[in-house]
mmCIF file of C-alpha atoms in Angstrom:
data_model
loop_
_atom_site.group_PDB
_atom_site.id
_atom_site.type_symbol
_atom_site.label_atom_id
_atom_site.label_comp_id
_atom_site.label_asym_id
_atom_site.label_seq_id
_atom_site.Cartn_x
_atom_site.Cartn_y
_atom_site.Cartn_z
ATOM 1 C CA MET C 983 -10.970 -22.526 -21.896
ATOM 2 C CA PRO C 984 -10.464 -20.837 -25.271
ATOM 3 C CA ASP C 985 -7.010 -19.614 -26.236
ATOM 4 C CA PHE C 986 -7.153 -15.865 -26.908
ATOM 5 C CA GLY C 987 -3.404 -15.619 -27.459
ATOM 6 C CA ILE C 988 -2.909 -14.331 -23.917
ATOM 7 C CA PRO C 989 -0.046 -16.119 -22.173
ATOM 8 C CA ASP C 990 -0.754 -17.831 -18.863
ATOM 9 C CA MET C 991 0.121 -15.867 -15.756
ATOM 10 C CA PRO C 992 3.546 -16.791 -14.399
ATOM 11 C CA THR C 993 3.582 -19.102 -11.408
ATOM 12 C CA VAL C 994 5.013 -18.009 -8.080
ATOM 13 C CA LYS C 995 8.074 -20.119 -8.824
ATOM 14 C CA GLU C 996 8.548 -18.350 -12.175
ATOM 15 C CA HIS C 997 8.167 -14.957 -10.479
ATOM 16 C CA VAL C 998 10.815 -15.888 -7.912
ATOM 17 C CA ARG C 999 13.192 -17.177 -10.588
ATOM 18 C CA ASN C 1000 12.786 -13.917 -12.511
ATOM 19 C CA LEU C 1001 13.342 -11.921 -9.330
ATOM 20 C CA LEU C 1002 16.513 -13.860 -8.476
ATOM 21 C CA ASP C 1003 17.846 -13.419 -12.011
ATOM 22 C CA ASN C 1004 17.467 -9.647 -11.680
ATOM 23 C CA LEU C 1005 18.878 -9.148 -8.179
ATOM 24 C CA PRO C 1006 22.510 -8.327 -7.437
ATOM 25 C CA ASP C 1007 24.699 -11.260 -6.418
ATOM 26 C CA ASN C 1008 25.537 -9.661 -3.081
ATOM 27 C CA ILE C 1009 21.928 -9.207 -1.877
ATOM 28 C CA SER C 1010 21.420 -9.805 1.825
ATOM 29 C CA TRP C 1011 18.827 -12.144 3.294
ATOM 30 C CA LYS C 1012 17.011 -9.126 4.705
ATOM 31 C CA GLN C 1013 16.847 -7.447 1.287
ATOM 32 C CA LEU C 1014 15.696 -10.694 -0.327
ATOM 33 C CA ARG C 1015 12.898 -11.102 2.233
ATOM 34 C CA HIS C 1016 11.848 -7.512 1.550
ATOM 35 C CA GLU C 1017 11.784 -8.084 -2.220
ATOM 36 C CA LEU C 1018 9.684 -11.225 -1.751
ATOM 37 C CA TRP C 1019 7.316 -9.357 0.576
ATOM 38 C CA VAL C 1020 6.891 -6.574 -2.005
ATOM 39 C CA MET C 1021 6.169 -9.139 -4.725
ATOM 40 C CA GLU C 1022 3.560 -10.796 -2.503
ATOM 41 C CA GLN C 1023 1.885 -7.467 -1.737
ATOM 42 C CA ILE C 1024 1.702 -6.625 -5.440
ATOM 43 C CA GLU C 1025 0.201 -10.038 -6.237
ATOM 44 C CA GLN C 1026 -2.390 -9.620 -3.478
ATOM 45 C CA ALA C 1027 -3.284 -6.150 -4.765
ATOM 46 C CA ASN C 1028 -3.637 -7.446 -8.322
ATOM 47 C CA ALA C 1029 -5.938 -10.213 -7.093
ATOM 48 C CA GLU C 1030 -8.066 -7.673 -5.187
ATOM 49 C CA ILE C 1031 -8.299 -5.516 -8.317
ATOM 50 C CA ALA C 1032 -9.312 -8.547 -10.386
ATOM 51 C CA ARG C 1033 -12.079 -9.302 -7.855
ATOM 52 C CA GLY C 1034 -13.279 -5.694 -7.998
ATOM 53 C CA GLU C 1035 -12.290 -5.001 -4.394
ATOM 54 C CA THR C 1036 -11.172 -1.440 -4.999
ATOM 55 C CA ILE C 1037 -12.309 1.944 -3.736
ATOM 56 C CA PRO C 1038 -12.950 4.688 -6.288
ATOM 57 C CA HIS C 1039 -10.441 7.553 -6.205
ATOM 58 C CA GLU C 1040 -13.191 10.088 -5.490
ATOM 59 C CA GLN C 1041 -14.260 8.170 -2.382
ATOM 60 C CA VAL C 1042 -10.683 7.924 -1.103
ATOM 61 C CA MET C 1043 -10.171 11.656 -1.592
ATOM 62 C CA LYS C 1044 -13.450 12.402 0.211
ATOM 63 C CA GLU C 1045 -12.372 10.254 3.166
ATOM 64 C CA VAL C 1046 -8.937 11.905 3.260
ATOM 65 C CA ASP C 1047 -10.540 15.368 3.213
ATOM 66 C CA GLU C 1048 -12.863 14.366 6.069
ATOM 67 C CA TRP C 1049 -9.939 12.983 8.045
ATOM 68 C CA PHE C 1050 -7.919 16.195 7.613
ATOM 69 C CA ALA C 1051 -10.929 18.328 8.540
ATOM 70 C CA LYS C 1052 -11.388 16.312 11.736
ATOM 71 C CA LEU C 1053 -7.668 16.584 12.518
ATOM 72 C CA ASN C 1054 -7.733 20.361 11.978
ATOM 73 C CA ARG C 1055 -10.780 20.722 14.253
ATOM 74 C CA ARG C 1056 -8.928 18.845 17.009
ATOM 75 C CA ARG C 1057 -5.846 21.027 16.604
ATOM 76 C CA THR C 1058 -7.969 24.180 16.718
ATOM 77 C CA GLN C 1059 -9.763 22.959 19.844
ATOM 78 C CA LYS C 1060 -6.413 22.232 21.529
ATOM 79 C CA ARG C 1061 -5.110 25.718 20.693
ATOM 80 C CA ILE C 1062 -8.258 27.335 22.062
ATOM 81 C CA SER C 1063 -8.052 25.223 25.232
ATOM 82 C CA LYS C 1064 -4.414 26.246 25.762
ATOM 83 C CA LYS C 1065 -5.247 29.928 25.270
ATOM 84 C CA LEU C 1066 -8.160 29.720 27.697
ATOM 85 C CA ALA C 1067 -6.008 27.930 30.270
ATOM 86 C CA ARG C 1068 -3.343 30.647 30.000
ATOM 87 C CA ALA C 1069 -5.937 33.407 30.262
ATOM 88 C CA SER C 1070 -7.407 32.121 33.511
#
């Protein structure tokens, strides 16, 4: 592979060493597990991005709008049902 002057990606071990060097000395096991989990999630997301497994922002916003519209319709239907039940 040609060398384009881009450094190799750090290994998991290098990432963990860097993390440990930057954490407070009094970190708890629970906090450490959380930090490692966050690092893993970021690495997985970066790999998905590199593979092109992303959803365009416009599509996400469209889906969110549709979800909220559906939720609002349900809430409106519930309010109408309650009013009709009280009226009878």
